[in-house]
Short mmCIF file of N, CA and C in Angstrom, two decimals:
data_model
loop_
_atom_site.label_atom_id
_atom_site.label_comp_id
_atom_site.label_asym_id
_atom_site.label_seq_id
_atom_site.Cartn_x
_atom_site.Cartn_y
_atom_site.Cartn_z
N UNK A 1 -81.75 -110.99 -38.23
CA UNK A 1 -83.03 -111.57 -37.91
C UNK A 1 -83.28 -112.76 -38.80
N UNK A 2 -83.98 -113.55 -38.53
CA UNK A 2 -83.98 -115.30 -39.26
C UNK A 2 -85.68 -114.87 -39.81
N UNK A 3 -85.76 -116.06 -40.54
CA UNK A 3 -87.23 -115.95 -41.02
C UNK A 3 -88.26 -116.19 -39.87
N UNK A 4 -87.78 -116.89 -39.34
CA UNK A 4 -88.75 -117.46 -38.05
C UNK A 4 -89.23 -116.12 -37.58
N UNK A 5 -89.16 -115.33 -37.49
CA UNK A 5 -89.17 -113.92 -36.45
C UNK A 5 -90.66 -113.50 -37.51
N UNK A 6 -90.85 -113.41 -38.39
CA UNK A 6 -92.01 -113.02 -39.47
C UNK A 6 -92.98 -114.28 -39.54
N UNK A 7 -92.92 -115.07 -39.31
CA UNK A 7 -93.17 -116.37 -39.21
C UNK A 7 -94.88 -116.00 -38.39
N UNK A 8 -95.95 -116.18 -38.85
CA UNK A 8 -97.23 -116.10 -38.29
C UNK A 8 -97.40 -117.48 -37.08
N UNK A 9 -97.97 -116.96 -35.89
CA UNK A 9 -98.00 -118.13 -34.68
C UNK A 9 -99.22 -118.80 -35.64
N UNK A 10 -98.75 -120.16 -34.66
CA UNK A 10 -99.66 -121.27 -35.80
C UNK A 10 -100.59 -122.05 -34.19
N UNK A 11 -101.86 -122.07 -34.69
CA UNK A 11 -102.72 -122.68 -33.41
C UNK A 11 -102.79 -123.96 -33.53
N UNK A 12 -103.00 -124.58 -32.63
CA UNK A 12 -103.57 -126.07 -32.53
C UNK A 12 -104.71 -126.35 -33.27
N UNK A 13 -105.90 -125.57 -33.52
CA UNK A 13 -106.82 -125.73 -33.80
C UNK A 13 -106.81 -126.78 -35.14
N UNK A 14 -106.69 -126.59 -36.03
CA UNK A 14 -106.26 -127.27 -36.98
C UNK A 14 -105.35 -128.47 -37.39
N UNK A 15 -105.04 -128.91 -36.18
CA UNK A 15 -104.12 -129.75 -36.00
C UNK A 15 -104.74 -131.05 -35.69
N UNK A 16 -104.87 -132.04 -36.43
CA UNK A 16 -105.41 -133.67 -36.38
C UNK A 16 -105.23 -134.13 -34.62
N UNK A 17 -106.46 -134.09 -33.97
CA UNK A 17 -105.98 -134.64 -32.44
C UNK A 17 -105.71 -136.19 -32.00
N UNK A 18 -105.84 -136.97 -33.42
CA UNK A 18 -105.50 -138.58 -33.58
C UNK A 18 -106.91 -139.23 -32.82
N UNK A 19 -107.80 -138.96 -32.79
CA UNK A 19 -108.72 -139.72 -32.51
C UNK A 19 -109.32 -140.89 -33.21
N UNK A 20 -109.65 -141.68 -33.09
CA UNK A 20 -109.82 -142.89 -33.92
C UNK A 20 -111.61 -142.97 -33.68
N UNK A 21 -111.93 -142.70 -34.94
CA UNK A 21 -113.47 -143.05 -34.23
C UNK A 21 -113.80 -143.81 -35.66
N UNK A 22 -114.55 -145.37 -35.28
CA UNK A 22 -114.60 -146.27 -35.99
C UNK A 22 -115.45 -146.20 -36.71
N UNK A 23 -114.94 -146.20 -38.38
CA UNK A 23 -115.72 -146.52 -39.61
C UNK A 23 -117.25 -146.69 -39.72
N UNK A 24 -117.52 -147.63 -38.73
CA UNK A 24 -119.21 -147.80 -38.60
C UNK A 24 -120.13 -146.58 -38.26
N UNK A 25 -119.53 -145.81 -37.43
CA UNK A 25 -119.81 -144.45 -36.62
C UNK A 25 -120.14 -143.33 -38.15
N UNK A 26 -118.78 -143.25 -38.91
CA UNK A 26 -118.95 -142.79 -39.92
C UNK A 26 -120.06 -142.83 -41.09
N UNK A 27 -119.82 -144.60 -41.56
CA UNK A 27 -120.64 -144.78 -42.40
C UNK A 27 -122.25 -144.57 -41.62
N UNK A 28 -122.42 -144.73 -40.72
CA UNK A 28 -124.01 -144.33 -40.28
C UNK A 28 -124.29 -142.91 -40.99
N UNK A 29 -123.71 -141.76 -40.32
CA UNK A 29 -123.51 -140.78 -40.22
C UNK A 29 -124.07 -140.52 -42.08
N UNK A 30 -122.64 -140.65 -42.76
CA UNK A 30 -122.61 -140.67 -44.26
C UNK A 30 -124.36 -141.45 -44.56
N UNK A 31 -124.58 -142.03 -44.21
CA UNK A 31 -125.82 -142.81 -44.87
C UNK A 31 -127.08 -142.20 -44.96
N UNK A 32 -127.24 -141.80 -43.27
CA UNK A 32 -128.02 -140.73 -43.15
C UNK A 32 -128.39 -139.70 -44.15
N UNK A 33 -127.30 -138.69 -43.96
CA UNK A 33 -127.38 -137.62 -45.36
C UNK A 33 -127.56 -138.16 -46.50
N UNK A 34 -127.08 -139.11 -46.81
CA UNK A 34 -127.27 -139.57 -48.08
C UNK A 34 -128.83 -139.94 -48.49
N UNK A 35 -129.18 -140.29 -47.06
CA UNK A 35 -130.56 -140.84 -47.15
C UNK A 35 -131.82 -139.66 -46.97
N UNK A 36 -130.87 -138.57 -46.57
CA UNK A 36 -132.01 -137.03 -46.43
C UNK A 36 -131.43 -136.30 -47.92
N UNK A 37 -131.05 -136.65 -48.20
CA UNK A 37 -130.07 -136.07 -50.38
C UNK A 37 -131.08 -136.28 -50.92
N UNK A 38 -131.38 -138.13 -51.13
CA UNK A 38 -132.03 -138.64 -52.07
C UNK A 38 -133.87 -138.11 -51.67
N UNK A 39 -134.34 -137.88 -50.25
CA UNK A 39 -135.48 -137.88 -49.96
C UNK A 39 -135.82 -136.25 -50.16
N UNK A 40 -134.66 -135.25 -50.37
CA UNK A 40 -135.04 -133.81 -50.83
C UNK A 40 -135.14 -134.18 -52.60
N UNK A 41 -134.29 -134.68 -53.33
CA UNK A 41 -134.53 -134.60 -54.52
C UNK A 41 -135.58 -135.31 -54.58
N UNK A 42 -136.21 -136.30 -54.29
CA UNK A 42 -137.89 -137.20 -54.57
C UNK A 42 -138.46 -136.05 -54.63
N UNK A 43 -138.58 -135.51 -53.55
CA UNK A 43 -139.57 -134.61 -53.14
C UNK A 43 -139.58 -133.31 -53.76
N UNK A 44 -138.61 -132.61 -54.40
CA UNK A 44 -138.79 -131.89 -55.33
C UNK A 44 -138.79 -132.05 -56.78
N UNK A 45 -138.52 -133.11 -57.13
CA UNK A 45 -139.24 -133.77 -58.54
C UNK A 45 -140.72 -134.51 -58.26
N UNK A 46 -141.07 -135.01 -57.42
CA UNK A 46 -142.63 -135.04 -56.98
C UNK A 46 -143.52 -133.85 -57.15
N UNK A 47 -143.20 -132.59 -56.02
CA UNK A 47 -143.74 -131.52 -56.29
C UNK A 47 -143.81 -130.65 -57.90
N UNK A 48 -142.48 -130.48 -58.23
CA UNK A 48 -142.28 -129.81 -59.50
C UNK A 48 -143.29 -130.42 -60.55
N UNK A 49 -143.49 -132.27 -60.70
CA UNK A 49 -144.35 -132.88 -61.38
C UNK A 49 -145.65 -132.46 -61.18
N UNK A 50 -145.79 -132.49 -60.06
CA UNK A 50 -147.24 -131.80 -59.18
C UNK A 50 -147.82 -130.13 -59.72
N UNK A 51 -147.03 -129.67 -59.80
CA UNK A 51 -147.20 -128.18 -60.01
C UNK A 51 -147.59 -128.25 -61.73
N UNK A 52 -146.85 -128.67 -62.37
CA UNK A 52 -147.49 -128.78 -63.95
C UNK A 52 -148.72 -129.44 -64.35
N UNK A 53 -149.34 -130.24 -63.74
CA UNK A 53 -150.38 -131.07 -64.40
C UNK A 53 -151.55 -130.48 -62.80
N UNK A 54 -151.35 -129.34 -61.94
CA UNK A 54 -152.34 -129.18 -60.97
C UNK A 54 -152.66 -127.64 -61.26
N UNK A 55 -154.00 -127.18 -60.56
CA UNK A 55 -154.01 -125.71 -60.57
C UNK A 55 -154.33 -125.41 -58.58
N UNK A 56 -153.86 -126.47 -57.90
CA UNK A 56 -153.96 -126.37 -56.69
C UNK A 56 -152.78 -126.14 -56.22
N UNK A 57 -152.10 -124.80 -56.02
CA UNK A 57 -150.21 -124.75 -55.62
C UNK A 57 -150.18 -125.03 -53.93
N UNK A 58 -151.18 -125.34 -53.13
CA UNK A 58 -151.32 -125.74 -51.72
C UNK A 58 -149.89 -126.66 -51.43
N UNK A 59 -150.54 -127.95 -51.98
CA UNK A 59 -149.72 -128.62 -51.76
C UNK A 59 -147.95 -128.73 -52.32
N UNK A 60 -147.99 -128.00 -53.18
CA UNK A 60 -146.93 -127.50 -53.66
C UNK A 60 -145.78 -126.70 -52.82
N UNK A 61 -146.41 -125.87 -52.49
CA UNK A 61 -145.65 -124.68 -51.03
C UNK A 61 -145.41 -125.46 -50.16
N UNK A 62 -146.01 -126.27 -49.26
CA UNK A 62 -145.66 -126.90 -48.16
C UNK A 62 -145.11 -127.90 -48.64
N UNK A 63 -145.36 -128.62 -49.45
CA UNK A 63 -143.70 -129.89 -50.28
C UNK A 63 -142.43 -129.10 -50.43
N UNK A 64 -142.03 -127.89 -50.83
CA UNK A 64 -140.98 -127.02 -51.09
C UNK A 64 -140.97 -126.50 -49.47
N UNK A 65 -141.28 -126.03 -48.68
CA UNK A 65 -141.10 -125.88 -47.64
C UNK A 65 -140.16 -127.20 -47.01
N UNK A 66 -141.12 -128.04 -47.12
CA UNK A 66 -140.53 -129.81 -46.13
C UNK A 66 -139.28 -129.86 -46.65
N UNK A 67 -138.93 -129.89 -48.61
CA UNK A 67 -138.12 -130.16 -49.01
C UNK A 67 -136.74 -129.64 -48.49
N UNK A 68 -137.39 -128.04 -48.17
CA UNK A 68 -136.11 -127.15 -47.80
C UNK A 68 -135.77 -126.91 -46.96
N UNK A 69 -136.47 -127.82 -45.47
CA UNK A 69 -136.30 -128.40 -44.17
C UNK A 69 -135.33 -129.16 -44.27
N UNK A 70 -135.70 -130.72 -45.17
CA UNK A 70 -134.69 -131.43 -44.89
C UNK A 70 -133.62 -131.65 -45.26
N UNK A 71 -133.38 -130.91 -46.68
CA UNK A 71 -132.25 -130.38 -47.32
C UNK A 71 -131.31 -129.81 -46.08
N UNK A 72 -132.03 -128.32 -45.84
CA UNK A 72 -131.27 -128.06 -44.26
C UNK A 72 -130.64 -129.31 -42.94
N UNK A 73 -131.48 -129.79 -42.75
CA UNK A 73 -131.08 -131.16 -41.61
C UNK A 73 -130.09 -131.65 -41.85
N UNK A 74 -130.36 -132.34 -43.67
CA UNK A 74 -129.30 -133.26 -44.00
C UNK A 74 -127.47 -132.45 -44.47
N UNK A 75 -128.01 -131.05 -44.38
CA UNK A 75 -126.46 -130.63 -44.89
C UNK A 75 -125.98 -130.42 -43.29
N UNK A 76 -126.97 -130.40 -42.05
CA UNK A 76 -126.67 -131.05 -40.60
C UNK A 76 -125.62 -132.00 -40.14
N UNK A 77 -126.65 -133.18 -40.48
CA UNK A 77 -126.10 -134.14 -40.50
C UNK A 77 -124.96 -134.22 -41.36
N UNK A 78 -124.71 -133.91 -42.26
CA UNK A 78 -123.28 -134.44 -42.71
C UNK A 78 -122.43 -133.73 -42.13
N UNK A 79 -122.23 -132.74 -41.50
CA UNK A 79 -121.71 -131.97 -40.05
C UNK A 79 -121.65 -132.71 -39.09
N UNK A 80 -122.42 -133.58 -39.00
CA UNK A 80 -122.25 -134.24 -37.96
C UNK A 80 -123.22 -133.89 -36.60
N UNK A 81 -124.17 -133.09 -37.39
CA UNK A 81 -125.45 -132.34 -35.79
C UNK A 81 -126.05 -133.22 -35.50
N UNK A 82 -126.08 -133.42 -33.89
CA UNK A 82 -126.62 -134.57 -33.37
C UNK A 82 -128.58 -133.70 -33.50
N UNK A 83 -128.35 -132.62 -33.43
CA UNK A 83 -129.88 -131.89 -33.17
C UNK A 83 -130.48 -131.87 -34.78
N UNK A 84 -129.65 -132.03 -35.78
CA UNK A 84 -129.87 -132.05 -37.22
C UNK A 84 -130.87 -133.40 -37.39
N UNK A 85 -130.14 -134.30 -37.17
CA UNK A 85 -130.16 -135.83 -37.09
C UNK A 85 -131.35 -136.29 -36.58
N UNK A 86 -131.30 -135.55 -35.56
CA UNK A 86 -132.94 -136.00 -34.52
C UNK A 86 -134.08 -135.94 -35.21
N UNK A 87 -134.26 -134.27 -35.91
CA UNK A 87 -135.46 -133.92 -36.36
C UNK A 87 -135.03 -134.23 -37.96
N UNK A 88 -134.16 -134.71 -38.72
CA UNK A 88 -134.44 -134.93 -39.45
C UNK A 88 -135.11 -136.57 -39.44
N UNK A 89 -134.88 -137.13 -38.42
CA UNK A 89 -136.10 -138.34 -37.90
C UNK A 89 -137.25 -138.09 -38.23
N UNK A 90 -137.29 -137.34 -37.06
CA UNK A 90 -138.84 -136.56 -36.41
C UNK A 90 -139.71 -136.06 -37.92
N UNK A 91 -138.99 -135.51 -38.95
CA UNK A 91 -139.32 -134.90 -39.76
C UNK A 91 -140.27 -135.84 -40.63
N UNK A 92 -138.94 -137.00 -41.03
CA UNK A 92 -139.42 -137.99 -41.90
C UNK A 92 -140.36 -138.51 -41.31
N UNK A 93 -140.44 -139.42 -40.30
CA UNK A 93 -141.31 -140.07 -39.76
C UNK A 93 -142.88 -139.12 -39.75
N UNK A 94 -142.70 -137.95 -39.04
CA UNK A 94 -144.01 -137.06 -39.20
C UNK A 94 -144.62 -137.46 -40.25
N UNK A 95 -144.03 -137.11 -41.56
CA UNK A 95 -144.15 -137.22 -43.42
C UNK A 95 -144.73 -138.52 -43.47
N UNK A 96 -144.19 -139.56 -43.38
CA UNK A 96 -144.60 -140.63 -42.96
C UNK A 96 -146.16 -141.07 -42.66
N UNK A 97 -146.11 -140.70 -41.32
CA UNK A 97 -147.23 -141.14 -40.73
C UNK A 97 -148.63 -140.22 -41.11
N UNK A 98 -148.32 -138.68 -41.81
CA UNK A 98 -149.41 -138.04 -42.42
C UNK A 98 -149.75 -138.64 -43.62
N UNK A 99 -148.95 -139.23 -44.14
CA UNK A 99 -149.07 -140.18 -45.86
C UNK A 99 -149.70 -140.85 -45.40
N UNK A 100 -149.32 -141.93 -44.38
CA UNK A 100 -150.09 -143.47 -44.33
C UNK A 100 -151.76 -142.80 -43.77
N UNK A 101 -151.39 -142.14 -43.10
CA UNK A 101 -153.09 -141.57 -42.29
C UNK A 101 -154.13 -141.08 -43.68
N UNK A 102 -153.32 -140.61 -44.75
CA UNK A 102 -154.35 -140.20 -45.86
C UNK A 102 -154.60 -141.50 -46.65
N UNK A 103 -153.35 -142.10 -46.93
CA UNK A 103 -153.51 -143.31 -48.12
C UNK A 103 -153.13 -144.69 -47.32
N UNK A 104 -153.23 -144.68 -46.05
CA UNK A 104 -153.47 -146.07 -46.02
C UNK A 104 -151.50 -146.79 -45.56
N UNK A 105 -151.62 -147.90 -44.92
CA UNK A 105 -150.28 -148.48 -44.46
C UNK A 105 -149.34 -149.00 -45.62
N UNK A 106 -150.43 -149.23 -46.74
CA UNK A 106 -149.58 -150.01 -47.42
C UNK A 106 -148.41 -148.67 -48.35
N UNK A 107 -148.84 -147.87 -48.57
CA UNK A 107 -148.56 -146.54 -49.14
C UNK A 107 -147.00 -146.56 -48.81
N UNK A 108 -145.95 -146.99 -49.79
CA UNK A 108 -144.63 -147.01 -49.47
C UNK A 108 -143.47 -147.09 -48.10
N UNK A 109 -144.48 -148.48 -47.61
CA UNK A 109 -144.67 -148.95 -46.28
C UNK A 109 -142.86 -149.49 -46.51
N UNK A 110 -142.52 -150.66 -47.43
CA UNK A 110 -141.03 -150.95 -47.26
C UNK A 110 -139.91 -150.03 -47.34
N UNK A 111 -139.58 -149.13 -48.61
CA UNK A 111 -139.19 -148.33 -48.64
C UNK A 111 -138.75 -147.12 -47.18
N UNK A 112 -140.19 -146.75 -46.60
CA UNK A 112 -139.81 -146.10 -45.81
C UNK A 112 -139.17 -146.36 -44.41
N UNK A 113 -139.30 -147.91 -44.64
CA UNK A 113 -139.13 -148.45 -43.22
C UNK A 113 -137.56 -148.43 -43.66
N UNK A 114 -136.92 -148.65 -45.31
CA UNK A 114 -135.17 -148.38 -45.12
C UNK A 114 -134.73 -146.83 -45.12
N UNK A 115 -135.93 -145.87 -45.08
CA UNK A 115 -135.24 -144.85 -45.13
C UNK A 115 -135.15 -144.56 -43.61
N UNK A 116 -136.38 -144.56 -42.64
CA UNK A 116 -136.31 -144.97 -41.35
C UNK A 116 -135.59 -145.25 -40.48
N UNK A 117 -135.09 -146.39 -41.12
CA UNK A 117 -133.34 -147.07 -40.50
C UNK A 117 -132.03 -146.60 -40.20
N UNK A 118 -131.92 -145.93 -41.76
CA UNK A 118 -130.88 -145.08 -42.02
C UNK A 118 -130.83 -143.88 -41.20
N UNK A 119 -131.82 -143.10 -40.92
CA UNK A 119 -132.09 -141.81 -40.19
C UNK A 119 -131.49 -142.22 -38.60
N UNK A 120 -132.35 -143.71 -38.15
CA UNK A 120 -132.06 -143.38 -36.89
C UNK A 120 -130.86 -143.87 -36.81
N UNK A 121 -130.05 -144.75 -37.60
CA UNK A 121 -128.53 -145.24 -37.46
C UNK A 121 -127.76 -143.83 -37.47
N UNK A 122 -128.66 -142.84 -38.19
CA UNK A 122 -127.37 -141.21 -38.09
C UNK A 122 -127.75 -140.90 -37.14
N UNK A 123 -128.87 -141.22 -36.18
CA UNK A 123 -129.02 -139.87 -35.05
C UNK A 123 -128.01 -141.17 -34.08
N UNK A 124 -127.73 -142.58 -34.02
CA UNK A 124 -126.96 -142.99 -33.14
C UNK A 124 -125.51 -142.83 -33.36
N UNK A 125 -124.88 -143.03 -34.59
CA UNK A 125 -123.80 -142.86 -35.41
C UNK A 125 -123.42 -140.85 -34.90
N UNK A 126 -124.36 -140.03 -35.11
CA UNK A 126 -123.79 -138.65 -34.14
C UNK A 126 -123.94 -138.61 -32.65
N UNK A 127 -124.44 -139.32 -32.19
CA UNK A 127 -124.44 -139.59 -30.79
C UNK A 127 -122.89 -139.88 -30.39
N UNK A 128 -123.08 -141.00 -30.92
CA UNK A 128 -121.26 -141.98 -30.60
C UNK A 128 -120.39 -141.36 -31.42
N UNK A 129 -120.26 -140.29 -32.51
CA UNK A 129 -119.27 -139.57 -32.65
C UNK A 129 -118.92 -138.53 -31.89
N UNK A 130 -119.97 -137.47 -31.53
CA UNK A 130 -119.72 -137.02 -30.35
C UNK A 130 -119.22 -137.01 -28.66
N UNK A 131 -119.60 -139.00 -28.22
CA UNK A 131 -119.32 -139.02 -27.51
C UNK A 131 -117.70 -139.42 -27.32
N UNK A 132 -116.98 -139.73 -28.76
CA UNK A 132 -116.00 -139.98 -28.40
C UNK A 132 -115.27 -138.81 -28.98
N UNK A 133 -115.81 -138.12 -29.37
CA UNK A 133 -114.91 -136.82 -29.02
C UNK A 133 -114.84 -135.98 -27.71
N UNK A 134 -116.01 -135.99 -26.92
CA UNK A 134 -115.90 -135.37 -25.97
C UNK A 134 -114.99 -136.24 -24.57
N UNK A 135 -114.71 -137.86 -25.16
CA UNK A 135 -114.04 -138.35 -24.45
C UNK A 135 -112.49 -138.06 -24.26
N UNK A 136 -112.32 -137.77 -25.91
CA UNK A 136 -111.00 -137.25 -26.17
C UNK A 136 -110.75 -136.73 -25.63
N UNK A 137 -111.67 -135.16 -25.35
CA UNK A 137 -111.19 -134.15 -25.15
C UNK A 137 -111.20 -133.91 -23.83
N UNK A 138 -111.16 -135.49 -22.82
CA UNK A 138 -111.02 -134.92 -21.31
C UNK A 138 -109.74 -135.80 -20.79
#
């Protein structure tokens, strides 16, 4: 008997299917998360600051809540979830537009408009990665 005979069957699954899906697609993608990383750590060094110098923990719970929304989304998105991606939009933007409605437009009006960007370049960047995988795969 040869070794081959003990030899465990080996699947395709794991096997590189040579798809080429272009850099730009990627870096969206990558930017995204990167851009829901940096907006969970703000937001829990905001809150944590918040919680020491307040005796109101309201706003505290629901900042750690959001935080641990988009933490979730963004470890999504770097998966590549096109449904991650969406609402981690939806999410920010919500955040967003409840800030400006309390404090006004000017209230980290530039800033959010690049975090903005970045979000929706990942929900298009998983769109078009997906779609060229599912092109592959017909």
């Amino acid at each position: 008997m040869t070794a081959d005979a003990y030899k465990p069957p080996e699947s395709k699954l794991t096997q590189k299917t040579g798809v080429h899906v272009p850099q730009s697609v990627l870096t969206n993608i990558r930017n995204a998360w990167i851009c829901g990383l940096i907006s969970t750590v703000l937001t829990v060094l905001v809150v944590s600051i918040h919680l020491v110098g307040s005796e109101d923990n309201r706003f505290g719970a629901f900042a750690l809540i959001d935080a641990s929304a988009m933490g979730l989304l963004t470890l999504g998105v770097s998966r590549k979830s096109r449904v991650c991606a969406v609402l981690m939009l939806l999410l920010f933007l919500s955040n967003r537009l409840l800030l400006w409605a309390d404090n006004g437009f000017t209230s980290g009006f530039g800033i959010a408009f690049v975090f903005l960007w970045f979000y929706t370049m990942g929900v298009i960047g998983t769109f078009r990665y997906h779609a060229i995988m599912q092109n592959d795969a017909n």
